[in-house]
mmCIF file with all atom_site columns, C-alpha atoms and ligand atoms in Angstrom:
data_model
loop_
_atom_site.group_PDB
_atom_site.id
_atom_site.type_symbol
_atom_site.label_atom_id
_atom_site.label_alt_id
_atom_site.label_comp_id
_atom_site.label_asym_id
_atom_site.label_entity_id
_atom_site.label_seq_id
_atom_site.pdbx_PDB_ins_code
_atom_site.Cartn_x
_atom_site.Cartn_y
_atom_site.Cartn_z
_atom_site.occupancy
_atom_site.B_iso_or_equiv
_atom_site.pdbx_formal_charge
_atom_site.auth_seq_id
_atom_site.auth_comp_id
_atom_site.auth_asym_id
_atom_site.auth_atom_id
_atom_site.pdbx_PDB_model_num
ATOM   1   C CA  . GLY V 1 1   ? -37.192 -46.637 -1.126  1.00 0.00 ? 1   GLY V CA  1
ATOM   2   C CA  . HIS V 1 2   ? -36.895 -50.199 0.316   1.00 0.00 ? 2   HIS V CA  1
ATOM   3   C CA  . ARG V 1 3   ? -37.282 -52.908 -2.040  1.00 0.00 ? 3   ARG V CA  1
ATOM   4   C CA  . SER V 1 4   ? -36.376 -56.659 -2.308  1.00 0.00 ? 4   SER V CA  1
ATOM   5   C CA  . ALA V 1 5   ? -35.607 -58.627 -5.417  1.00 0.00 ? 5   ALA V CA  1
ATOM   6   C CA  . SER V 1 6   ? -38.970 -60.085 -5.566  1.00 0.00 ? 6   SER V CA  1
ATOM   7   C CA  . SER V 1 7   ? -40.907 -56.950 -5.179  1.00 0.00 ? 7   SER V CA  1
ATOM   8   C CA  . SER V 1 8   ? -38.900 -54.842 -7.539  1.00 0.00 ? 8   SER V CA  1
ATOM   9   C CA  . PRO V 1 9   ? -40.853 -53.773 -10.418 1.00 0.00 ? 9   PRO V CA  1
ATOM   10  C CA  . ASP V 1 10  ? -40.179 -55.307 -13.877 1.00 0.00 ? 10  ASP V CA  1
ATOM   11  C CA  . ILE V 1 11  ? -39.594 -52.081 -15.745 1.00 0.00 ? 11  ILE V CA  1
ATOM   12  C CA  . ARG V 1 12  ? -38.248 -54.151 -18.869 1.00 0.00 ? 12  ARG V CA  1
ATOM   13  C CA  . GLU V 1 13  ? -41.556 -55.845 -19.486 1.00 0.00 ? 13  GLU V CA  1
ATOM   14  C CA  . ARG V 1 14  ? -42.484 -55.418 -23.209 1.00 0.00 ? 14  ARG V CA  1
ATOM   15  C CA  . THR V 1 15  ? -45.393 -55.622 -25.453 1.00 0.00 ? 15  THR V CA  1
ATOM   16  C CA  . LEU V 1 16  ? -46.524 -55.444 -29.093 1.00 0.00 ? 16  LEU V CA  1
ATOM   17  C CA  . ILE V 1 17  ? -48.932 -52.801 -30.335 1.00 0.00 ? 17  ILE V CA  1
ATOM   18  C CA  . ALA V 1 18  ? -50.058 -52.325 -33.820 1.00 0.00 ? 18  ALA V CA  1
ATOM   19  C CA  . VAL V 1 19  ? -52.241 -49.930 -35.377 1.00 0.00 ? 19  VAL V CA  1
ATOM   20  C CA  . LYS V 1 20  ? -54.167 -51.863 -37.964 1.00 0.00 ? 20  LYS V CA  1
ATOM   21  C CA  . PRO V 1 21  ? -55.058 -50.754 -41.506 1.00 0.00 ? 21  PRO V CA  1
ATOM   22  C CA  . ASP V 1 22  ? -58.203 -49.073 -40.675 1.00 0.00 ? 22  ASP V CA  1
ATOM   23  C CA  . GLY V 1 23  ? -56.475 -46.976 -38.009 1.00 0.00 ? 23  GLY V CA  1
ATOM   24  C CA  . VAL V 1 24  ? -53.579 -45.988 -40.496 1.00 0.00 ? 24  VAL V CA  1
ATOM   25  C CA  . GLN V 1 25  ? -56.348 -45.049 -42.955 1.00 0.00 ? 25  GLN V CA  1
ATOM   26  C CA  . ARG V 1 26  ? -58.179 -42.884 -40.465 1.00 0.00 ? 26  ARG V CA  1
ATOM   27  C CA  . ARG V 1 27  ? -55.021 -41.061 -39.398 1.00 0.00 ? 27  ARG V CA  1
ATOM   28  C CA  . LEU V 1 28  ? -55.115 -42.338 -35.821 1.00 0.00 ? 28  LEU V CA  1
ATOM   29  C CA  . VAL V 1 29  ? -51.566 -43.486 -35.606 1.00 0.00 ? 29  VAL V CA  1
ATOM   30  C CA  . GLY V 1 30  ? -50.548 -40.271 -33.658 1.00 0.00 ? 30  GLY V CA  1
ATOM   31  C CA  . LYS V 1 31  ? -53.477 -40.497 -31.236 1.00 0.00 ? 31  LYS V CA  1
ATOM   32  C CA  . VAL V 1 32  ? -52.804 -44.122 -30.351 1.00 0.00 ? 32  VAL V CA  1
ATOM   33  C CA  . ILE V 1 33  ? -49.172 -43.370 -29.734 1.00 0.00 ? 33  ILE V CA  1
ATOM   34  C CA  . GLN V 1 34  ? -49.803 -40.502 -27.631 1.00 0.00 ? 34  GLN V CA  1
ATOM   35  C CA  . ARG V 1 35  ? -51.898 -42.475 -25.240 1.00 0.00 ? 35  ARG V CA  1
ATOM   36  C CA  . PHE V 1 36  ? -49.114 -44.935 -24.409 1.00 0.00 ? 36  PHE V CA  1
ATOM   37  C CA  . GLU V 1 37  ? -46.395 -42.327 -24.322 1.00 0.00 ? 37  GLU V CA  1
ATOM   38  C CA  . GLN V 1 38  ? -48.495 -40.056 -21.855 1.00 0.00 ? 38  GLN V CA  1
ATOM   39  C CA  . ARG V 1 39  ? -49.282 -43.145 -19.725 1.00 0.00 ? 39  ARG V CA  1
ATOM   40  C CA  . GLY V 1 40  ? -45.325 -43.387 -19.339 1.00 0.00 ? 40  GLY V CA  1
ATOM   41  C CA  . PHE V 1 41  ? -44.474 -46.145 -21.367 1.00 0.00 ? 41  PHE V CA  1
ATOM   42  C CA  . LYS V 1 42  ? -41.335 -46.206 -23.481 1.00 0.00 ? 42  LYS V CA  1
ATOM   43  C CA  . LEU V 1 43  ? -41.295 -46.617 -27.276 1.00 0.00 ? 43  LEU V CA  1
ATOM   44  C CA  . VAL V 1 44  ? -38.438 -49.028 -28.043 1.00 0.00 ? 44  VAL V CA  1
ATOM   45  C CA  . GLY V 1 45  ? -39.458 -50.232 -31.681 1.00 0.00 ? 45  GLY V CA  1
ATOM   46  C CA  . LEU V 1 46  ? -41.383 -48.796 -34.463 1.00 0.00 ? 46  LEU V CA  1
ATOM   47  C CA  . LYS V 1 47  ? -42.018 -49.684 -38.219 1.00 0.00 ? 47  LYS V CA  1
ATOM   48  C CA  . MET V 1 48  ? -44.595 -49.420 -40.742 1.00 0.00 ? 48  MET V CA  1
ATOM   49  C CA  . LEU V 1 49  ? -45.121 -52.291 -43.173 1.00 0.00 ? 49  LEU V CA  1
ATOM   50  C CA  . GLN V 1 50  ? -47.467 -54.259 -45.537 1.00 0.00 ? 50  GLN V CA  1
ATOM   51  C CA  . VAL V 1 51  ? -48.295 -57.530 -43.644 1.00 0.00 ? 51  VAL V CA  1
ATOM   52  C CA  . SER V 1 52  ? -47.715 -60.714 -45.489 1.00 0.00 ? 52  SER V CA  1
ATOM   53  C CA  . GLU V 1 53  ? -50.080 -63.651 -45.176 1.00 0.00 ? 53  GLU V CA  1
ATOM   54  C CA  . ASP V 1 54  ? -47.280 -65.763 -43.848 1.00 0.00 ? 54  ASP V CA  1
ATOM   55  C CA  . ILE V 1 55  ? -46.608 -63.863 -40.809 1.00 0.00 ? 55  ILE V CA  1
ATOM   56  C CA  . LEU V 1 56  ? -50.382 -63.162 -40.172 1.00 0.00 ? 56  LEU V CA  1
ATOM   57  C CA  . ALA V 1 57  ? -50.931 -66.916 -40.176 1.00 0.00 ? 57  ALA V CA  1
ATOM   58  C CA  . GLN V 1 58  ? -48.421 -67.121 -37.393 1.00 0.00 ? 58  GLN V CA  1
ATOM   59  C CA  . HIS V 1 59  ? -49.668 -64.146 -35.532 1.00 0.00 ? 59  HIS V CA  1
ATOM   60  C CA  . TYR V 1 60  ? -53.216 -65.214 -35.661 1.00 0.00 ? 60  TYR V CA  1
ATOM   61  C CA  . SER V 1 61  ? -52.758 -69.209 -35.569 1.00 0.00 ? 61  SER V CA  1
ATOM   62  C CA  . HIS V 1 62  ? -55.078 -69.414 -32.840 1.00 0.00 ? 62  HIS V CA  1
ATOM   63  C CA  . LEU V 1 63  ? -57.900 -68.107 -35.002 1.00 0.00 ? 63  LEU V CA  1
ATOM   64  C CA  . ARG V 1 64  ? -57.193 -70.094 -38.186 1.00 0.00 ? 64  ARG V CA  1
ATOM   65  C CA  . ALA V 1 65  ? -60.199 -72.325 -37.862 1.00 0.00 ? 65  ALA V CA  1
ATOM   66  C CA  . LYS V 1 66  ? -62.707 -69.223 -37.018 1.00 0.00 ? 66  LYS V CA  1
ATOM   67  C CA  . PRO V 1 67  ? -65.330 -68.452 -39.686 1.00 0.00 ? 67  PRO V CA  1
ATOM   68  C CA  . PHE V 1 68  ? -64.075 -64.931 -39.820 1.00 0.00 ? 68  PHE V CA  1
ATOM   69  C CA  . TYR V 1 69  ? -60.451 -65.864 -40.396 1.00 0.00 ? 69  TYR V CA  1
ATOM   70  C CA  . PRO V 1 70  ? -60.409 -65.045 -44.377 1.00 0.00 ? 70  PRO V CA  1
ATOM   71  C CA  . ASP V 1 71  ? -62.089 -61.594 -43.658 1.00 0.00 ? 71  ASP V CA  1
ATOM   72  C CA  . LEU V 1 72  ? -59.402 -61.103 -40.896 1.00 0.00 ? 72  LEU V CA  1
ATOM   73  C CA  . VAL V 1 73  ? -56.714 -61.745 -43.466 1.00 0.00 ? 73  VAL V CA  1
ATOM   74  C CA  . ASP V 1 74  ? -58.282 -59.306 -46.017 1.00 0.00 ? 74  ASP V CA  1
ATOM   75  C CA  . TYR V 1 75  ? -58.662 -56.748 -43.461 1.00 0.00 ? 75  TYR V CA  1
ATOM   76  C CA  . MET V 1 76  ? -55.118 -56.961 -42.122 1.00 0.00 ? 76  MET V CA  1
ATOM   77  C CA  . THR V 1 77  ? -53.571 -57.171 -45.497 1.00 0.00 ? 77  THR V CA  1
ATOM   78  C CA  . SER V 1 78  ? -55.565 -54.305 -46.961 1.00 0.00 ? 78  SER V CA  1
ATOM   79  C CA  . GLY V 1 79  ? -53.079 -51.643 -46.183 1.00 0.00 ? 79  GLY V CA  1
ATOM   80  C CA  . PRO V 1 80  ? -49.946 -50.752 -44.236 1.00 0.00 ? 80  PRO V CA  1
ATOM   81  C CA  . VAL V 1 81  ? -49.875 -51.219 -40.396 1.00 0.00 ? 81  VAL V CA  1
ATOM   82  C CA  . VAL V 1 82  ? -47.672 -49.413 -37.989 1.00 0.00 ? 82  VAL V CA  1
ATOM   83  C CA  . ILE V 1 83  ? -46.204 -51.929 -35.486 1.00 0.00 ? 83  ILE V CA  1
ATOM   84  C CA  . MET V 1 84  ? -44.655 -51.101 -32.177 1.00 0.00 ? 84  MET V CA  1
ATOM   85  C CA  . VAL V 1 85  ? -42.700 -52.285 -29.057 1.00 0.00 ? 85  VAL V CA  1
ATOM   86  C CA  . TRP V 1 86  ? -43.555 -50.541 -25.778 1.00 0.00 ? 86  TRP V CA  1
ATOM   87  C CA  . GLU V 1 87  ? -41.695 -51.191 -22.639 1.00 0.00 ? 87  GLU V CA  1
ATOM   88  C CA  . GLY V 1 88  ? -42.571 -50.400 -18.935 1.00 0.00 ? 88  GLY V CA  1
ATOM   89  C CA  . TYR V 1 89  ? -43.856 -51.643 -15.775 1.00 0.00 ? 89  TYR V CA  1
ATOM   90  C CA  . ASN V 1 90  ? -46.889 -53.907 -16.227 1.00 0.00 ? 90  ASN V CA  1
ATOM   91  C CA  . VAL V 1 91  ? -47.133 -52.765 -19.824 1.00 0.00 ? 91  VAL V CA  1
ATOM   92  C CA  . VAL V 1 92  ? -48.927 -55.909 -21.237 1.00 0.00 ? 92  VAL V CA  1
ATOM   93  C CA  . GLN V 1 93  ? -51.857 -55.578 -18.697 1.00 0.00 ? 93  GLN V CA  1
ATOM   94  C CA  . SER V 1 94  ? -52.038 -51.782 -18.764 1.00 0.00 ? 94  SER V CA  1
ATOM   95  C CA  . THR V 1 95  ? -52.081 -51.367 -22.509 1.00 0.00 ? 95  THR V CA  1
ATOM   96  C CA  . ARG V 1 96  ? -54.840 -54.183 -22.994 1.00 0.00 ? 96  ARG V CA  1
ATOM   97  C CA  . SER V 1 97  ? -56.976 -52.168 -20.660 1.00 0.00 ? 97  SER V CA  1
ATOM   98  C CA  . MET V 1 98  ? -56.309 -49.069 -22.422 1.00 0.00 ? 98  MET V CA  1
ATOM   99  C CA  . VAL V 1 99  ? -57.094 -50.677 -25.708 1.00 0.00 ? 99  VAL V CA  1
ATOM   100 C CA  . GLY V 1 100 ? -60.289 -52.143 -24.410 1.00 0.00 ? 100 GLY V CA  1
ATOM   101 C CA  . HIS V 1 101 ? -62.411 -55.162 -25.208 1.00 0.00 ? 101 HIS V CA  1
ATOM   102 C CA  . THR V 1 102 ? -61.848 -57.001 -28.698 1.00 0.00 ? 102 THR V CA  1
ATOM   103 C CA  . ASN V 1 103 ? -65.585 -55.955 -29.596 1.00 0.00 ? 103 ASN V CA  1
ATOM   104 C CA  . PRO V 1 104 ? -65.624 -52.031 -29.470 1.00 0.00 ? 104 PRO V CA  1
ATOM   105 C CA  . VAL V 1 105 ? -69.259 -52.400 -28.613 1.00 0.00 ? 105 VAL V CA  1
ATOM   106 C CA  . GLU V 1 106 ? -67.976 -53.997 -25.085 1.00 0.00 ? 106 GLU V CA  1
ATOM   107 C CA  . ALA V 1 107 ? -65.118 -51.427 -24.850 1.00 0.00 ? 107 ALA V CA  1
ATOM   108 C CA  . PRO V 1 108 ? -66.004 -48.389 -22.697 1.00 0.00 ? 108 PRO V CA  1
ATOM   109 C CA  . PRO V 1 109 ? -65.126 -44.741 -23.563 1.00 0.00 ? 109 PRO V CA  1
ATOM   110 C CA  . GLY V 1 110 ? -61.639 -43.812 -22.727 1.00 0.00 ? 110 GLY V CA  1
ATOM   111 C CA  . THR V 1 111 ? -60.283 -46.927 -24.315 1.00 0.00 ? 111 THR V CA  1
ATOM   112 C CA  . VAL V 1 112 ? -58.729 -46.776 -28.012 1.00 0.00 ? 112 VAL V CA  1
ATOM   113 C CA  . ARG V 1 113 ? -61.423 -49.317 -29.296 1.00 0.00 ? 113 ARG V CA  1
ATOM   114 C CA  . GLY V 1 114 ? -64.227 -47.507 -27.405 1.00 0.00 ? 114 GLY V CA  1
ATOM   115 C CA  . ASP V 1 115 ? -63.240 -44.055 -28.656 1.00 0.00 ? 115 ASP V CA  1
ATOM   116 C CA  . PHE V 1 116 ? -62.257 -45.060 -32.047 1.00 0.00 ? 116 PHE V CA  1
ATOM   117 C CA  . GLY V 1 117 ? -64.088 -48.105 -32.999 1.00 0.00 ? 117 GLY V CA  1
ATOM   118 C CA  . LEU V 1 118 ? -67.628 -49.374 -33.800 1.00 0.00 ? 118 LEU V CA  1
ATOM   119 C CA  . HIS V 1 119 ? -67.324 -53.149 -35.143 1.00 0.00 ? 119 HIS V CA  1
ATOM   120 C CA  . VAL V 1 120 ? -65.315 -56.176 -33.811 1.00 0.00 ? 120 VAL V CA  1
ATOM   121 C CA  . SER V 1 121 ? -63.930 -56.687 -37.587 1.00 0.00 ? 121 SER V CA  1
ATOM   122 C CA  . ARG V 1 122 ? -62.460 -53.068 -37.639 1.00 0.00 ? 122 ARG V CA  1
ATOM   123 C CA  . ASN V 1 123 ? -61.136 -52.707 -34.133 1.00 0.00 ? 123 ASN V CA  1
ATOM   124 C CA  . VAL V 1 124 ? -58.161 -49.997 -34.815 1.00 0.00 ? 124 VAL V CA  1
ATOM   125 C CA  . VAL V 1 125 ? -55.423 -51.748 -32.801 1.00 0.00 ? 125 VAL V CA  1
ATOM   126 C CA  . HIS V 1 126 ? -53.721 -54.883 -31.623 1.00 0.00 ? 126 HIS V CA  1
ATOM   127 C CA  . ALA V 1 127 ? -52.126 -55.475 -28.367 1.00 0.00 ? 127 ALA V CA  1
ATOM   128 C CA  . SER V 1 128 ? -50.549 -58.679 -26.886 1.00 0.00 ? 128 SER V CA  1
ATOM   129 C CA  . ASP V 1 129 ? -52.700 -60.317 -24.168 1.00 0.00 ? 129 ASP V CA  1
ATOM   130 C CA  . SER V 1 130 ? -50.078 -61.878 -22.090 1.00 0.00 ? 130 SER V CA  1
ATOM   131 C CA  . VAL V 1 131 ? -46.180 -61.445 -21.060 1.00 0.00 ? 131 VAL V CA  1
ATOM   132 C CA  . GLU V 1 132 ? -45.347 -64.743 -22.761 1.00 0.00 ? 132 GLU V CA  1
ATOM   133 C CA  . GLY V 1 133 ? -47.414 -63.982 -25.752 1.00 0.00 ? 133 GLY V CA  1
ATOM   134 C CA  . ALA V 1 134 ? -45.797 -60.669 -26.194 1.00 0.00 ? 134 ALA V CA  1
ATOM   135 C CA  . LYS V 1 135 ? -42.348 -62.204 -26.223 1.00 0.00 ? 135 LYS V CA  1
ATOM   136 C CA  . GLY V 1 136 ? -43.328 -64.557 -29.158 1.00 0.00 ? 136 GLY V CA  1
ATOM   137 C CA  . GLU V 1 137 ? -45.122 -61.683 -31.091 1.00 0.00 ? 137 GLU V CA  1
ATOM   138 C CA  . ILE V 1 138 ? -41.986 -59.538 -30.706 1.00 0.00 ? 138 ILE V CA  1
ATOM   139 C CA  . GLN V 1 139 ? -39.758 -62.155 -31.981 1.00 0.00 ? 139 GLN V CA  1
ATOM   140 C CA  . LEU V 1 140 ? -42.150 -62.690 -34.904 1.00 0.00 ? 140 LEU V CA  1
ATOM   141 C CA  . TRP V 1 141 ? -42.453 -59.008 -36.005 1.00 0.00 ? 141 TRP V CA  1
ATOM   142 C CA  . PHE V 1 142 ? -39.066 -57.657 -35.025 1.00 0.00 ? 142 PHE V CA  1
ATOM   143 C CA  . GLN V 1 143 ? -35.398 -58.329 -35.778 1.00 0.00 ? 143 GLN V CA  1
ATOM   144 C CA  . ARG V 1 144 ? -33.323 -57.956 -32.510 1.00 0.00 ? 144 ARG V CA  1
ATOM   145 C CA  . GLN V 1 145 ? -31.423 -54.999 -33.775 1.00 0.00 ? 145 GLN V CA  1
ATOM   146 C CA  . GLU V 1 146 ? -34.667 -53.196 -34.489 1.00 0.00 ? 146 GLU V CA  1
ATOM   147 C CA  . ILE V 1 147 ? -35.461 -52.782 -30.640 1.00 0.00 ? 147 ILE V CA  1
ATOM   148 C CA  . LEU V 1 148 ? -33.670 -49.896 -29.094 1.00 0.00 ? 148 LEU V CA  1
ATOM   149 C CA  . ASN V 1 149 ? -32.332 -49.942 -25.377 1.00 0.00 ? 149 ASN V CA  1
ATOM   150 C CA  . TRP V 1 150 ? -32.367 -46.349 -24.457 1.00 0.00 ? 150 TRP V CA  1
ATOM   151 C CA  . GLU V 1 151 ? -32.527 -44.770 -20.913 1.00 0.00 ? 151 GLU V CA  1
ATOM   152 C CA  . SER V 1 152 ? -35.471 -42.438 -20.298 1.00 0.00 ? 152 SER V CA  1
ATOM   153 C CA  . CYS V 1 153 ? -34.639 -39.671 -17.890 1.00 0.00 ? 153 CYS V CA  1
ATOM   154 C CA  . ASP V 1 154 ? -38.030 -39.670 -16.087 1.00 0.00 ? 154 ASP V CA  1
ATOM   155 C CA  . GLN V 1 155 ? -38.028 -43.502 -15.155 1.00 0.00 ? 155 GLN V CA  1
ATOM   156 C CA  . ALA V 1 156 ? -37.406 -42.821 -11.566 1.00 0.00 ? 156 ALA V CA  1
ATOM   157 C CA  . ILE V 1 157 ? -40.141 -40.333 -11.530 1.00 0.00 ? 157 ILE V CA  1
ATOM   158 C CA  . SER V 1 158 ? -42.726 -42.450 -13.231 1.00 0.00 ? 158 SER V CA  1
ATOM   159 C CA  . CYS V 1 159 ? -42.010 -45.738 -11.654 1.00 0.00 ? 159 CYS V CA  1
ATOM   160 C CA  . GLU V 1 160 ? -40.643 -44.986 -8.092  1.00 0.00 ? 160 GLU V CA  1
ATOM   161 C CA  . LEU V 1 161 ? -37.334 -46.976 -8.352  1.00 0.00 ? 161 LEU V CA  1
HETATM 162 P P1  . IDP A 2 .   ? -57.676 -59.486 -29.509 1.00 0.00 ? 1   IDP A P1  1
HETATM 163 O O1  . IDP A 2 .   ? -57.320 -58.641 -30.829 1.00 0.00 ? 1   IDP A O1  1
HETATM 164 O O2  . IDP A 2 .   ? -58.609 -58.430 -28.603 1.00 0.00 ? 1   IDP A O2  1
HETATM 165 O O3  . IDP A 2 .   ? -56.588 -60.046 -28.868 1.00 0.00 ? 1   IDP A O3  1
HETATM 166 P P2  . IDP A 2 .   ? -58.478 -61.919 -30.662 1.00 0.00 ? 1   IDP A P2  1
HETATM 167 O O4  . IDP A 2 .   ? -59.689 -62.804 -29.990 1.00 0.00 ? 1   IDP A O4  1
HETATM 168 O O5  . IDP A 2 .   ? -57.004 -62.319 -30.501 1.00 0.00 ? 1   IDP A O5  1
HETATM 169 O O6  . IDP A 2 .   ? -58.655 -60.560 -29.896 1.00 0.00 ? 1   IDP A O6  1
HETATM 170 O O7  . IDP A 2 .   ? -58.892 -61.731 -32.073 1.00 0.00 ? 1   IDP A O7  1
HETATM 171 C C1  . IDP A 2 .   ? -58.048 -61.073 -32.984 1.00 0.00 ? 1   IDP A C1  1
HETATM 172 C C2  . IDP A 2 .   ? -58.568 -60.214 -33.964 1.00 0.00 ? 1   IDP A C2  1
HETATM 173 O O8  . IDP A 2 .   ? -59.406 -60.930 -34.882 1.00 0.00 ? 1   IDP A O8  1
HETATM 174 C C3  . IDP A 2 .   ? -59.479 -59.148 -33.362 1.00 0.00 ? 1   IDP A C3  1
HETATM 175 O O9  . IDP A 2 .   ? -58.725 -57.948 -32.853 1.00 0.00 ? 1   IDP A O9  1
HETATM 176 C C4  . IDP A 2 .   ? -60.195 -58.699 -34.508 1.00 0.00 ? 1   IDP A C4  1
HETATM 177 O O10 . IDP A 2 .   ? -59.748 -57.819 -35.378 1.00 0.00 ? 1   IDP A O10 1
HETATM 178 C C5  . IDP A 2 .   ? -60.622 -60.004 -35.077 1.00 0.00 ? 1   IDP A C5  1
HETATM 179 N N1  . IDP A 2 .   ? -61.840 -60.684 -34.700 1.00 0.00 ? 1   IDP A N1  1
HETATM 180 C C6  . IDP A 2 .   ? -62.109 -61.398 -33.405 1.00 0.00 ? 1   IDP A C6  1
HETATM 181 N N2  . IDP A 2 .   ? -63.274 -61.713 -33.265 1.00 0.00 ? 1   IDP A N2  1
HETATM 182 C C7  . IDP A 2 .   ? -63.874 -61.455 -34.392 1.00 0.00 ? 1   IDP A C7  1
HETATM 183 C C8  . IDP A 2 .   ? -65.225 -61.577 -34.964 1.00 0.00 ? 1   IDP A C8  1
HETATM 184 O O11 . IDP A 2 .   ? -66.155 -62.242 -34.290 1.00 0.00 ? 1   IDP A O11 1
HETATM 185 N N3  . IDP A 2 .   ? -65.479 -61.226 -36.182 1.00 0.00 ? 1   IDP A N3  1
HETATM 186 C C9  . IDP A 2 .   ? -64.754 -60.505 -36.808 1.00 0.00 ? 1   IDP A C9  1
HETATM 187 N N4  . IDP A 2 .   ? -63.406 -60.224 -36.486 1.00 0.00 ? 1   IDP A N4  1
HETATM 188 C C10 . IDP A 2 .   ? -62.914 -60.801 -35.341 1.00 0.00 ? 1   IDP A C10 1
#
């Protein structure tokens, strides 16, 4: 169809999604991945790791002064996380709405936190909250060569190019 440079969708937008230690323990990794896959987003990076306090301090630098910060560090270092980069049109905003409010009490059914979470201190997943924030988080968590550029055959069908 007709499109101009300014209106063409940015299909290369990326975000960082993590299944936190409670999500890994509860065997929710597959269910979380399935939601983003079936929405039409493309997985371009994936790894499992034990989080270091150093990387966490950078990732959650905006929360360092909060009273819950020490508990947040204990939670996030309590076991492995699965960390991912997802790509696609409007992926940051769309995955945030699929993840739901930070506090699962406020997250509606149908969202990851609304379906799988009970308390704000164990909210199953992380998702970047802005395009700029996502860029910084992806740089923090991933080496350049760990992100794969691959063409998906359904791109034109899912995103009307
Ligand atoms: P977000 O994860 O929805 O982007 P942030 O405000 O960036 O929300 O908080 C980061 C993480 O810190 C939350 O996902 C949650 O795990 C934890 N957290 C936030 N607020 C609280 C709180 O009031 N008590 C305990 N943990 C919290």
